[in-house]
């Protein structure tokens, strides 16, 4: 019996795809892209989270957000329509529609802006935003990138024209997986810390009472997210000439950096197995423990 390894034959037609991961060429971008940061606050109504406040801020590379007035942050509050619309859910829908329309107008004027970030969009905010777009089918269409019940991206188009991308919404948490307050203290401490809001009062009956406090809290969250993303974008650009706006997740960002600056496909190629080769390799996968014991005492 030979000890030589078995050669796994590739079955079927020869694939057109490469047999190894190629390196990436340096990006030809000469500057970083501007982007938008946004946030939503919801109130509990009939045991359902209904959006009651939303806002956004346009962020451009090189800006000092600490010196920018809070008036640069556009906010919308459901109870501003309480005189004309009696039903809370309909006021919320009107607020979200105004928010969407304004975003579409901004990205139409600012040709370089195509990316909007929410912190925790993939699990919470994404559900609320997608629900708002479903009520506007025909005027807008959208396409989602989902994996393991997470929404990685929401692409928004004008009408049904898939070649006319308005903007894409992504989750900043997938690029910077940490609490917003912790990120802000590390990356942009001069912007202050995250505020507080009495969440037990985030109910319909308390909204008129805490409206101004809620909007101030929302604006601070948006300002912090803008500062965090701006600083992170600057760091990766200065170190690797990679714009974080061009990647969706931290893992894809890390892989792009590796393939562009450190990967040598000629000497150490990362092979892409064929389907037959992959099945053969997986037959050798077995369960087991990978424990580390640290005795003490």
mmCIF file of C-alpha atoms in Angstrom:
data_model
loop_
_atom_site.group_PDB
_atom_site.id
_atom_site.type_symbol
_atom_site.label_atom_id
_atom_site.label_comp_id
_atom_site.label_asym_id
_atom_site.label_seq_id
_atom_site.Cartn_x
_atom_site.Cartn_y
_atom_site.Cartn_z
ATOM 1 C CA UNK A 1 0.000 0.000 0.000
ATOM 2 C CA UNK A 2 1.495 3.342 -1.103
ATOM 3 C CA UNK A 3 1.927 6.289 1.249
ATOM 4 C CA UNK A 4 1.746 8.734 -1.648
ATOM 5 C CA UNK A 5 -1.183 11.191 -1.435
ATOM 6 C CA UNK A 6 -4.121 10.478 -3.707
ATOM 7 C CA UNK A 7 -4.532 12.893 -6.591
ATOM 8 C CA UNK A 8 -8.094 14.121 -6.874
ATOM 9 C CA UNK A 9 -9.142 14.379 -10.497
ATOM 10 C CA UNK A 10 -11.266 17.337 -11.577
ATOM 11 C CA UNK A 11 -14.458 15.917 -13.115
ATOM 12 C CA UNK A 12 -16.514 17.441 -15.885
ATOM 13 C CA UNK A 13 -15.695 20.335 -18.181
ATOM 14 C CA UNK A 14 -12.805 22.599 -17.424
ATOM 15 C CA UNK A 15 -14.072 25.644 -15.544
ATOM 16 C CA UNK A 16 -13.435 29.121 -16.849
ATOM 17 C CA UNK A 17 -12.897 30.440 -13.377
ATOM 18 C CA UNK A 18 -9.301 30.709 -12.080
ATOM 19 C CA UNK A 19 -7.886 27.810 -10.069
ATOM 20 C CA UNK A 20 -6.509 30.193 -7.432
ATOM 21 C CA UNK A 21 -7.448 33.535 -5.897
ATOM 22 C CA UNK A 22 -5.854 36.361 -7.915
ATOM 23 C CA UNK A 23 -4.093 39.335 -6.373
ATOM 24 C CA UNK A 24 -5.736 42.759 -6.462
ATOM 25 C CA UNK A 25 -4.219 45.687 -8.272
ATOM 26 C CA UNK A 26 -3.880 48.988 -6.478
ATOM 27 C CA UNK A 27 -7.082 51.013 -6.649
ATOM 28 C CA UNK A 28 -6.836 53.999 -8.952
ATOM 29 C CA UNK A 29 -9.044 56.202 -6.769
ATOM 30 C CA UNK A 30 -7.326 59.481 -5.982
ATOM 31 C CA UNK A 31 -9.615 60.464 -3.122
ATOM 32 C CA UNK A 32 -12.015 59.024 -0.614
ATOM 33 C CA UNK A 33 -15.745 58.953 -1.263
ATOM 34 C CA UNK A 34 -18.279 60.947 0.761
ATOM 35 C CA UNK A 35 -21.117 59.055 2.417
ATOM 36 C CA UNK A 36 -24.210 59.485 4.576
ATOM 37 C CA UNK A 37 -24.803 58.294 8.144
ATOM 38 C CA UNK A 38 -28.306 57.842 9.534
ATOM 39 C CA UNK A 39 -30.200 56.556 12.541
ATOM 40 C CA UNK A 40 -33.746 55.650 13.575
ATOM 41 C CA UNK A 41 -35.524 55.702 16.922
ATOM 42 C CA UNK A 42 -38.695 53.682 17.419
ATOM 43 C CA UNK A 43 -41.492 53.789 19.973
ATOM 44 C CA UNK A 44 -43.400 50.802 21.274
ATOM 45 C CA UNK A 45 -47.001 50.853 20.083
ATOM 46 C CA UNK A 46 -49.312 47.830 20.395
ATOM 47 C CA UNK A 47 -46.202 45.742 21.207
ATOM 48 C CA UNK A 48 -44.626 46.699 17.872
ATOM 49 C CA UNK A 49 -41.613 48.958 17.343
ATOM 50 C CA UNK A 50 -42.820 51.837 15.166
ATOM 51 C CA UNK A 51 -40.312 54.481 13.944
ATOM 52 C CA UNK A 52 -40.936 57.875 15.510
ATOM 53 C CA UNK A 53 -37.716 59.773 14.672
ATOM 54 C CA UNK A 54 -35.150 59.485 11.908
ATOM 55 C CA UNK A 55 -32.301 61.614 10.628
ATOM 56 C CA UNK A 56 -29.153 61.697 8.525
ATOM 57 C CA UNK A 57 -25.930 63.621 7.946
ATOM 58 C CA UNK A 58 -23.830 64.001 4.797
ATOM 59 C CA UNK A 59 -20.159 63.336 5.622
ATOM 60 C CA UNK A 60 -17.319 64.422 3.348
ATOM 61 C CA UNK A 61 -13.628 63.475 3.760
ATOM 62 C CA UNK A 62 -11.570 66.120 5.526
ATOM 63 C CA UNK A 63 -14.483 67.664 7.405
ATOM 64 C CA UNK A 64 -14.281 68.534 11.085
ATOM 65 C CA UNK A 65 -17.603 67.313 12.446
ATOM 66 C CA UNK A 66 -16.886 68.866 15.847
ATOM 67 C CA UNK A 67 -17.073 72.327 14.282
ATOM 68 C CA UNK A 68 -20.221 71.629 12.252
ATOM 69 C CA UNK A 69 -23.510 72.893 13.600
ATOM 70 C CA UNK A 70 -26.236 70.418 14.524
ATOM 71 C CA UNK A 71 -28.354 72.051 11.829
ATOM 72 C CA UNK A 72 -26.386 70.055 9.270
ATOM 73 C CA UNK A 73 -28.131 66.973 10.658
ATOM 74 C CA UNK A 74 -31.582 66.639 9.104
ATOM 75 C CA UNK A 75 -34.169 65.053 11.406
ATOM 76 C CA UNK A 76 -37.799 64.006 11.068
ATOM 77 C CA UNK A 77 -40.231 63.468 13.938
ATOM 78 C CA UNK A 78 -43.519 61.614 13.579
ATOM 79 C CA UNK A 79 -45.372 63.917 15.970
ATOM 80 C CA UNK A 80 -44.715 66.956 13.779
ATOM 81 C CA UNK A 81 -47.671 65.649 11.729
ATOM 82 C CA UNK A 82 -50.010 65.087 14.685
ATOM 83 C CA UNK A 83 -52.381 67.886 13.632
ATOM 84 C CA UNK A 84 -52.908 66.665 10.061
ATOM 85 C CA UNK A 85 -52.716 62.864 10.598
ATOM 86 C CA UNK A 86 -54.557 61.379 13.552
ATOM 87 C CA UNK A 87 -53.231 57.798 13.374
ATOM 88 C CA UNK A 88 -49.727 57.286 14.810
ATOM 89 C CA UNK A 89 -48.729 54.552 12.368
ATOM 90 C CA UNK A 90 -49.739 56.719 9.426
ATOM 91 C CA UNK A 91 -47.736 59.615 10.877
ATOM 92 C CA UNK A 92 -44.775 57.262 11.107
ATOM 93 C CA UNK A 93 -45.227 56.142 7.498
ATOM 94 C CA UNK A 94 -45.407 59.795 6.373
ATOM 95 C CA UNK A 95 -42.201 60.550 8.294
ATOM 96 C CA UNK A 96 -40.333 57.615 6.719
ATOM 97 C CA UNK A 97 -41.541 58.598 3.258
ATOM 98 C CA UNK A 98 -40.270 62.153 3.779
ATOM 99 C CA UNK A 99 -36.933 60.708 4.913
ATOM 100 C CA UNK A 100 -36.648 58.463 1.840
ATOM 101 C CA UNK A 101 -37.616 61.268 -0.534
ATOM 102 C CA UNK A 102 -35.011 63.564 1.000
ATOM 103 C CA UNK A 103 -32.290 60.899 0.755
ATOM 104 C CA UNK A 104 -33.137 60.351 -2.909
ATOM 105 C CA UNK A 105 -32.939 64.111 -3.532
ATOM 106 C CA UNK A 106 -29.565 64.435 -1.777
ATOM 107 C CA UNK A 107 -27.892 61.589 -3.648
ATOM 108 C CA UNK A 108 -29.329 62.903 -6.914
ATOM 109 C CA UNK A 109 -27.663 66.275 -6.275
ATOM 110 C CA UNK A 110 -24.447 64.816 -4.825
ATOM 111 C CA UNK A 111 -23.318 62.519 -7.636
ATOM 112 C CA UNK A 112 -20.424 61.033 -5.626
ATOM 113 C CA UNK A 113 -22.583 59.858 -2.712
ATOM 114 C CA UNK A 114 -24.067 56.393 -3.056
ATOM 115 C CA UNK A 115 -23.624 54.826 0.396
ATOM 116 C CA UNK A 116 -25.736 55.295 3.534
ATOM 117 C CA UNK A 117 -24.701 53.753 6.872
ATOM 118 C CA UNK A 118 -26.828 52.724 9.850
ATOM 119 C CA UNK A 119 -25.195 51.158 12.912
ATOM 120 C CA UNK A 120 -26.954 47.788 13.328
ATOM 121 C CA UNK A 121 -28.771 47.979 9.982
ATOM 122 C CA UNK A 122 -28.374 44.246 9.335
ATOM 123 C CA UNK A 123 -30.636 43.243 12.223
ATOM 124 C CA UNK A 124 -32.812 46.123 13.475
ATOM 125 C CA UNK A 125 -32.856 49.288 11.373
ATOM 126 C CA UNK A 126 -32.912 47.276 8.152
ATOM 127 C CA UNK A 127 -36.275 45.748 9.038
ATOM 128 C CA UNK A 128 -37.823 49.173 9.593
ATOM 129 C CA UNK A 129 -36.306 50.736 6.460
ATOM 130 C CA UNK A 130 -37.243 47.800 4.216
ATOM 131 C CA UNK A 131 -40.817 47.968 5.510
ATOM 132 C CA UNK A 132 -40.927 51.632 4.462
ATOM 133 C CA UNK A 133 -39.726 50.819 0.946
ATOM 134 C CA UNK A 134 -42.277 48.041 0.478
ATOM 135 C CA UNK A 135 -45.017 50.679 0.730
ATOM 136 C CA UNK A 136 -43.429 52.533 -2.186
ATOM 137 C CA UNK A 137 -43.175 49.689 -4.705
ATOM 138 C CA UNK A 138 -43.417 51.195 -8.174
ATOM 139 C CA UNK A 139 -41.842 54.488 -7.244
ATOM 140 C CA UNK A 140 -38.792 52.703 -5.862
ATOM 141 C CA UNK A 141 -37.511 49.179 -6.190
ATOM 142 C CA UNK A 142 -34.898 47.541 -4.036
ATOM 143 C CA UNK A 143 -32.607 44.557 -3.905
ATOM 144 C CA UNK A 144 -31.252 42.979 -0.726
ATOM 145 C CA UNK A 145 -28.112 41.005 0.033
ATOM 146 C CA UNK A 146 -29.011 38.528 2.788
ATOM 147 C CA UNK A 147 -26.999 35.852 4.555
ATOM 148 C CA UNK A 148 -27.888 33.886 7.680
ATOM 149 C CA UNK A 149 -30.827 36.200 8.428
ATOM 150 C CA UNK A 150 -28.617 39.295 8.215
ATOM 151 C CA UNK A 151 -29.195 42.076 5.711
ATOM 152 C CA UNK A 152 -25.774 43.053 4.414
ATOM 153 C CA UNK A 153 -26.950 45.609 1.884
ATOM 154 C CA UNK A 154 -30.112 47.226 0.554
ATOM 155 C CA UNK A 155 -29.810 48.684 -2.949
ATOM 156 C CA UNK A 156 -32.447 51.257 -3.875
ATOM 157 C CA UNK A 157 -33.375 52.044 -7.489
ATOM 158 C CA UNK A 158 -35.614 54.620 -9.102
ATOM 159 C CA UNK A 159 -38.728 52.842 -10.345
ATOM 160 C CA UNK A 160 -38.006 49.423 -11.814
ATOM 161 C CA UNK A 161 -34.828 50.446 -13.629
ATOM 162 C CA UNK A 162 -32.103 48.251 -12.143
ATOM 163 C CA UNK A 163 -29.399 50.248 -13.939
ATOM 164 C CA UNK A 164 -30.314 53.451 -12.070
ATOM 165 C CA UNK A 165 -28.951 52.961 -8.570
ATOM 166 C CA UNK A 166 -29.994 55.758 -6.224
ATOM 167 C CA UNK A 167 -28.125 54.638 -3.135
ATOM 168 C CA UNK A 168 -27.203 51.561 -1.123
ATOM 169 C CA UNK A 169 -27.723 51.181 2.615
ATOM 170 C CA UNK A 170 -25.168 49.234 4.646
ATOM 171 C CA UNK A 171 -24.425 48.327 8.235
ATOM 172 C CA UNK A 172 -21.452 50.154 9.756
ATOM 173 C CA UNK A 173 -21.411 47.498 12.504
ATOM 174 C CA UNK A 174 -20.266 44.924 9.922
ATOM 175 C CA UNK A 175 -17.187 47.091 9.287
ATOM 176 C CA UNK A 176 -16.642 48.221 12.887
ATOM 177 C CA UNK A 177 -18.164 45.550 15.160
ATOM 178 C CA UNK A 178 -18.333 47.381 18.468
ATOM 179 C CA UNK A 179 -20.732 49.567 20.434
ATOM 180 C CA UNK A 180 -21.035 53.063 19.002
ATOM 181 C CA UNK A 181 -20.040 54.751 22.265
ATOM 182 C CA UNK A 182 -16.857 52.644 22.553
ATOM 183 C CA UNK A 183 -15.921 53.386 18.946
ATOM 184 C CA UNK A 184 -16.494 57.100 19.464
ATOM 185 C CA UNK A 185 -14.302 57.196 22.582
ATOM 186 C CA UNK A 186 -11.475 55.499 20.670
ATOM 187 C CA UNK A 187 -11.712 57.230 17.288
ATOM 188 C CA UNK A 188 -13.301 60.657 17.834
ATOM 189 C CA UNK A 189 -13.385 61.508 21.575
ATOM 190 C CA UNK A 190 -13.747 65.232 20.921
ATOM 191 C CA UNK A 191 -17.291 64.634 19.671
ATOM 192 C CA UNK A 192 -18.356 63.611 23.164
ATOM 193 C CA UNK A 193 -20.127 60.494 24.333
ATOM 194 C CA UNK A 194 -23.413 58.867 23.485
ATOM 195 C CA UNK A 195 -26.375 60.469 25.231
ATOM 196 C CA UNK A 196 -29.138 58.821 27.227
ATOM 197 C CA UNK A 197 -32.856 58.539 26.721
ATOM 198 C CA UNK A 198 -35.489 57.055 29.072
ATOM 199 C CA UNK A 199 -36.476 54.060 26.961
ATOM 200 C CA UNK A 200 -39.421 53.323 29.230
ATOM 201 C CA UNK A 201 -40.902 56.587 27.887
ATOM 202 C CA UNK A 202 -40.478 55.609 24.242
ATOM 203 C CA UNK A 203 -44.194 55.033 23.935
ATOM 204 C CA UNK A 204 -46.821 56.944 21.997
ATOM 205 C CA UNK A 205 -48.271 58.712 25.039
ATOM 206 C CA UNK A 206 -44.875 60.156 26.057
ATOM 207 C CA UNK A 207 -43.592 61.271 22.638
ATOM 208 C CA UNK A 208 -44.860 64.885 22.809
ATOM 209 C CA UNK A 209 -43.200 65.217 26.209
ATOM 210 C CA UNK A 210 -39.746 63.862 25.257
ATOM 211 C CA UNK A 211 -39.701 64.984 21.616
ATOM 212 C CA UNK A 212 -36.867 67.525 21.919
ATOM 213 C CA UNK A 213 -34.793 65.211 24.117
ATOM 214 C CA UNK A 214 -35.302 62.369 21.647
ATOM 215 C CA UNK A 215 -34.169 64.477 18.670
ATOM 216 C CA UNK A 216 -31.094 65.672 20.582
ATOM 217 C CA UNK A 217 -30.234 62.055 21.395
ATOM 218 C CA UNK A 218 -30.742 61.070 17.744
ATOM 219 C CA UNK A 219 -28.519 63.890 16.486
ATOM 220 C CA UNK A 220 -25.688 62.934 18.833
ATOM 221 C CA UNK A 221 -25.826 59.319 17.674
ATOM 222 C CA UNK A 222 -25.680 60.451 14.051
ATOM 223 C CA UNK A 223 -22.792 62.824 14.767
ATOM 224 C CA UNK A 224 -20.835 60.082 16.543
ATOM 225 C CA UNK A 225 -21.417 57.590 13.736
ATOM 226 C CA UNK A 226 -20.261 60.174 11.202
ATOM 227 C CA UNK A 227 -17.089 60.853 13.199
ATOM 228 C CA UNK A 228 -16.335 57.158 13.693
ATOM 229 C CA UNK A 229 -16.766 56.264 10.022
ATOM 230 C CA UNK A 230 -14.805 59.322 8.893
ATOM 231 C CA UNK A 231 -11.838 58.464 11.137
ATOM 232 C CA UNK A 232 -11.889 54.791 10.175
ATOM 233 C CA UNK A 233 -11.996 55.744 6.505
ATOM 234 C CA UNK A 234 -8.995 58.048 7.001
ATOM 235 C CA UNK A 235 -6.952 55.368 8.808
ATOM 236 C CA UNK A 236 -7.426 52.666 6.170
ATOM 237 C CA UNK A 237 -6.851 55.124 3.341
ATOM 238 C CA UNK A 238 -3.589 56.411 4.792
ATOM 239 C CA UNK A 239 -2.283 52.910 5.570
ATOM 240 C CA UNK A 240 -3.469 50.924 2.560
ATOM 241 C CA UNK A 241 -5.057 53.319 0.049
ATOM 242 C CA UNK A 242 -8.331 51.409 0.420
ATOM 243 C CA UNK A 243 -11.634 53.203 0.886
ATOM 244 C CA UNK A 244 -13.934 51.429 3.340
ATOM 245 C CA UNK A 245 -16.902 52.608 1.252
ATOM 246 C CA UNK A 246 -15.820 50.031 -1.363
ATOM 247 C CA UNK A 247 -16.271 47.073 1.018
ATOM 248 C CA UNK A 248 -19.258 45.777 2.954
ATOM 249 C CA UNK A 249 -17.769 43.834 5.863
ATOM 250 C CA UNK A 250 -14.612 43.819 7.965
ATOM 251 C CA UNK A 251 -13.630 40.411 6.572
ATOM 252 C CA UNK A 252 -13.927 41.612 2.963
ATOM 253 C CA UNK A 253 -11.876 44.688 3.887
ATOM 254 C CA UNK A 254 -9.166 42.485 5.443
ATOM 255 C CA UNK A 255 -9.115 40.198 2.390
ATOM 256 C CA UNK A 256 -8.814 43.202 0.048
ATOM 257 C CA UNK A 257 -5.854 44.534 2.042
ATOM 258 C CA UNK A 258 -4.172 41.118 2.006
ATOM 259 C CA UNK A 259 -4.694 40.538 -1.732
ATOM 260 C CA UNK A 260 -3.524 44.019 -2.619
ATOM 261 C CA UNK A 261 -0.455 44.397 -0.406
ATOM 262 C CA UNK A 262 0.735 41.021 0.905
ATOM 263 C CA UNK A 263 -0.514 38.200 -1.309
ATOM 264 C CA UNK A 264 1.947 36.535 -3.721
ATOM 265 C CA UNK A 265 -0.066 34.262 -6.066
ATOM 266 C CA UNK A 266 3.074 33.044 -7.856
ATOM 267 C CA UNK A 267 4.910 31.748 -4.806
ATOM 268 C CA UNK A 268 2.029 30.950 -2.442
ATOM 269 C CA UNK A 269 -1.249 30.778 -4.386
ATOM 270 C CA UNK A 270 -4.511 30.179 -2.516
ATOM 271 C CA UNK A 271 -6.135 27.451 -4.582
ATOM 272 C CA UNK A 272 -9.835 27.290 -5.379
ATOM 273 C CA UNK A 273 -10.854 23.611 -5.386
ATOM 274 C CA UNK A 274 -13.253 22.212 -7.958
ATOM 275 C CA UNK A 275 -16.536 20.782 -6.737
ATOM 276 C CA UNK A 276 -15.159 17.236 -6.900
ATOM 277 C CA UNK A 277 -12.003 18.204 -5.035
ATOM 278 C CA UNK A 278 -14.010 20.028 -2.380
ATOM 279 C CA UNK A 279 -16.255 16.994 -1.797
ATOM 280 C CA UNK A 280 -13.212 14.754 -1.471
ATOM 281 C CA UNK A 281 -11.587 17.082 1.070
ATOM 282 C CA UNK A 282 -14.784 17.440 3.084
ATOM 283 C CA UNK A 283 -14.965 13.678 3.472
ATOM 284 C CA UNK A 284 -11.930 14.063 5.716
ATOM 285 C CA UNK A 285 -13.663 16.544 8.031
ATOM 286 C CA UNK A 286 -14.371 15.097 11.455
ATOM 287 C CA UNK A 287 -15.668 16.541 14.671
ATOM 288 C CA UNK A 288 -13.564 16.941 17.768
ATOM 289 C CA UNK A 289 -12.416 19.221 20.547
ATOM 290 C CA UNK A 290 -10.085 22.173 20.207
ATOM 291 C CA UNK A 291 -9.629 23.015 23.849
ATOM 292 C CA UNK A 292 -6.975 25.080 25.592
ATOM 293 C CA UNK A 293 -6.289 24.284 29.235
ATOM 294 C CA UNK A 294 -4.642 26.876 31.444
ATOM 295 C CA UNK A 295 -3.820 25.305 34.816
ATOM 296 C CA UNK A 296 -3.617 27.626 37.787
ATOM 297 C CA UNK A 297 -3.215 27.384 41.546
#
